[in-house]
mmCIF file of C-alpha atoms in Angstrom:
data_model
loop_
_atom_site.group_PDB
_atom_site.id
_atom_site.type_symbol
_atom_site.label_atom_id
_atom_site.label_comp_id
_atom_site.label_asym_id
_atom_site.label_seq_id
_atom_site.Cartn_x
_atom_site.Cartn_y
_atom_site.Cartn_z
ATOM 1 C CA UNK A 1 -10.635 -5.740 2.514
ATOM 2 C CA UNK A 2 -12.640 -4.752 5.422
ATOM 3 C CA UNK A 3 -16.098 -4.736 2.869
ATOM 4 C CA UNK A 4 -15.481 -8.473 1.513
ATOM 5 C CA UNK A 5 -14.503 -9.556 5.241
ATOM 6 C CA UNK A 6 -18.080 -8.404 5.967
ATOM 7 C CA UNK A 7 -19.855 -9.990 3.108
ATOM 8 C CA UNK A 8 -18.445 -13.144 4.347
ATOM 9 C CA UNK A 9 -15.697 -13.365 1.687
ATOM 10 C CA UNK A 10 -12.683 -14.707 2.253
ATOM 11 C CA UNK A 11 -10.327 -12.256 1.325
ATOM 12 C CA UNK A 12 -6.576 -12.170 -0.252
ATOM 13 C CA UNK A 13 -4.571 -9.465 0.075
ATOM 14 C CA UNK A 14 -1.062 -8.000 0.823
ATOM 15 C CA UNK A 15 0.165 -8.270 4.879
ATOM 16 C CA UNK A 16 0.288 -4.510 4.663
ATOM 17 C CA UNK A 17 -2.590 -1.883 6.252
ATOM 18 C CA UNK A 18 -6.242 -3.293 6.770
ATOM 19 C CA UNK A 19 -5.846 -6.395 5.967
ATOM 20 C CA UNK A 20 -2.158 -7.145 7.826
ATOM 21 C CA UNK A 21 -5.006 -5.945 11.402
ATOM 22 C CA UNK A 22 -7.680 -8.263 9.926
ATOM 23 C CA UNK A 23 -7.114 -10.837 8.017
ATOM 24 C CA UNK A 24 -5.674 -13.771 9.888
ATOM 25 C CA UNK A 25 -4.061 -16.305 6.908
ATOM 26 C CA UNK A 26 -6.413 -19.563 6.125
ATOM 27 C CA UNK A 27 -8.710 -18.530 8.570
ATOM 28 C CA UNK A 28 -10.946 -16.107 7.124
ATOM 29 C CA UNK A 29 -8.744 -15.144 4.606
ATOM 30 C CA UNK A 30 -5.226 -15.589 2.827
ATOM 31 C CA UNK A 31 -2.194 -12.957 2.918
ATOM 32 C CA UNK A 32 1.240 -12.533 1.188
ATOM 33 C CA UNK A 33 3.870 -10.455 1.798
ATOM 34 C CA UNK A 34 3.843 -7.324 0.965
ATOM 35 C CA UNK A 35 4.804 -6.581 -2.853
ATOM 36 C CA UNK A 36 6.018 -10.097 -3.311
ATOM 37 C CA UNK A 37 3.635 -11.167 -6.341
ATOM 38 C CA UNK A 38 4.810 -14.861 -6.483
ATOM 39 C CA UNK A 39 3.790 -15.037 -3.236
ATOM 40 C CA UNK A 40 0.627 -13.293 -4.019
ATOM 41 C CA UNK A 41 -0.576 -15.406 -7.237
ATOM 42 C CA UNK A 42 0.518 -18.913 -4.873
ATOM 43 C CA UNK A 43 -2.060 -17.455 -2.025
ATOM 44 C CA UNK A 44 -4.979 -17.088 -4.983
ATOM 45 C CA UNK A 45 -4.104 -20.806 -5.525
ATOM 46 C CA UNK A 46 -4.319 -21.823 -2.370
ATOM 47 C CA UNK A 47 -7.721 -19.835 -1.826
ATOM 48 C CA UNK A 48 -9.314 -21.955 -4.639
ATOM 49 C CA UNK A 49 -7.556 -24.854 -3.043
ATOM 50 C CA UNK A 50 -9.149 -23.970 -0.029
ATOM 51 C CA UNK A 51 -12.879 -23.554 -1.692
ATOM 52 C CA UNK A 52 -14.555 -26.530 0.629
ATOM 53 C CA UNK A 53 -13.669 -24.160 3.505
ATOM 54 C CA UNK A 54 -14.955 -21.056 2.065
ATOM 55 C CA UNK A 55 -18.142 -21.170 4.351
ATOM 56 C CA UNK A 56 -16.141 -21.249 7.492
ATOM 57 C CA UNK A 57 -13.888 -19.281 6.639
ATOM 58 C CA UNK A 58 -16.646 -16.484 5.647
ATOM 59 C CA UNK A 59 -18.213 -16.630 8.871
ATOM 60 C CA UNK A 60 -15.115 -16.157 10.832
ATOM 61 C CA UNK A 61 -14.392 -13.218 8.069
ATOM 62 C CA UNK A 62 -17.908 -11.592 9.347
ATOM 63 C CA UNK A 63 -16.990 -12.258 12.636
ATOM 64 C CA UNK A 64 -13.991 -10.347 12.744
ATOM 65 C CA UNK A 65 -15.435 -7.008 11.331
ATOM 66 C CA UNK A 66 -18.311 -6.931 13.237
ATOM 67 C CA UNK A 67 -17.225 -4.845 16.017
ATOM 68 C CA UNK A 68 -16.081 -2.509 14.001
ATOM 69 C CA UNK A 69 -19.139 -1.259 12.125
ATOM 70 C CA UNK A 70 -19.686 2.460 10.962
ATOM 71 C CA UNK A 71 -20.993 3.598 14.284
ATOM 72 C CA UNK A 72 -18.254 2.131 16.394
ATOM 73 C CA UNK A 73 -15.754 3.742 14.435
ATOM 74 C CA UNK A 74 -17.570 7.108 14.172
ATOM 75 C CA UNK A 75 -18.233 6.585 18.094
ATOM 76 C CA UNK A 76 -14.233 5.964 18.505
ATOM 77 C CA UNK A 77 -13.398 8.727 16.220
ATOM 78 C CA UNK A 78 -15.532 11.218 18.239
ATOM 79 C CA UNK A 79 -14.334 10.104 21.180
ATOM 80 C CA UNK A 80 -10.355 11.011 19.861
ATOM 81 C CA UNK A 81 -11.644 14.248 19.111
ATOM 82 C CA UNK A 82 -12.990 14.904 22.692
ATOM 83 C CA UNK A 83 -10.046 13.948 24.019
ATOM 84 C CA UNK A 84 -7.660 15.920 22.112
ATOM 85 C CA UNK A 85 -10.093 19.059 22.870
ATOM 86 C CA UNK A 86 -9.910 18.392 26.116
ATOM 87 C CA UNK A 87 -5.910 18.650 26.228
ATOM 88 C CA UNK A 88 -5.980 21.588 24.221
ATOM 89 C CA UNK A 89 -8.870 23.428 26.589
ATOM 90 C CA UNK A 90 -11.162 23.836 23.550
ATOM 91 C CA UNK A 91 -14.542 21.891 24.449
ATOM 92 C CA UNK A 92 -16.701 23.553 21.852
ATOM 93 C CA UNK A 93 -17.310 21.720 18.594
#
């Protein structure tokens, strides 16, 4: 999800995980509720229904991952770990 969001692809996926945080439906991607396949294979229709907006709908897709590139979440993730150190009195990693 969060690799074809940032290759400007609009993506289709399950509301579930990743994608349910960000993909937002018809706007730089398309979702479908979770294990519902019907609803699944009418959202791949409507993405090639939607192919004269794949170009907007791409850049809002790289839009929308990129404040959350590797070093942001390392950053965020090392920042968790400080924190929790610091609750448990251990500051030496």
């Amino acid at each position: 999800c969060q690799e074809g969001l940032a290759r400007r692809d609009p993506v289709l996926a399950y509301d579930y995980a990743a994608p349910a945080k960000f993909i937002e439906h018809q706007r730089n991607g398309f979702l479908a509720p979770f294990g519902d396949s019907t609803a699944f294979l009418d959202a791949a229709l409507d993405l090639a229904r939607f192919h004269h907006k794949w170009n907007e709908m791409g850049s809002s897709a790289r839009a929308v991952m990129l404040p959350h590139s590797w070093s942001s979440i390392v950053h965020g993730y090392l920042q968790e770990l400080l924190t929790i150190s610091s609750i448990h009195g251990n500051r030496s990693f």
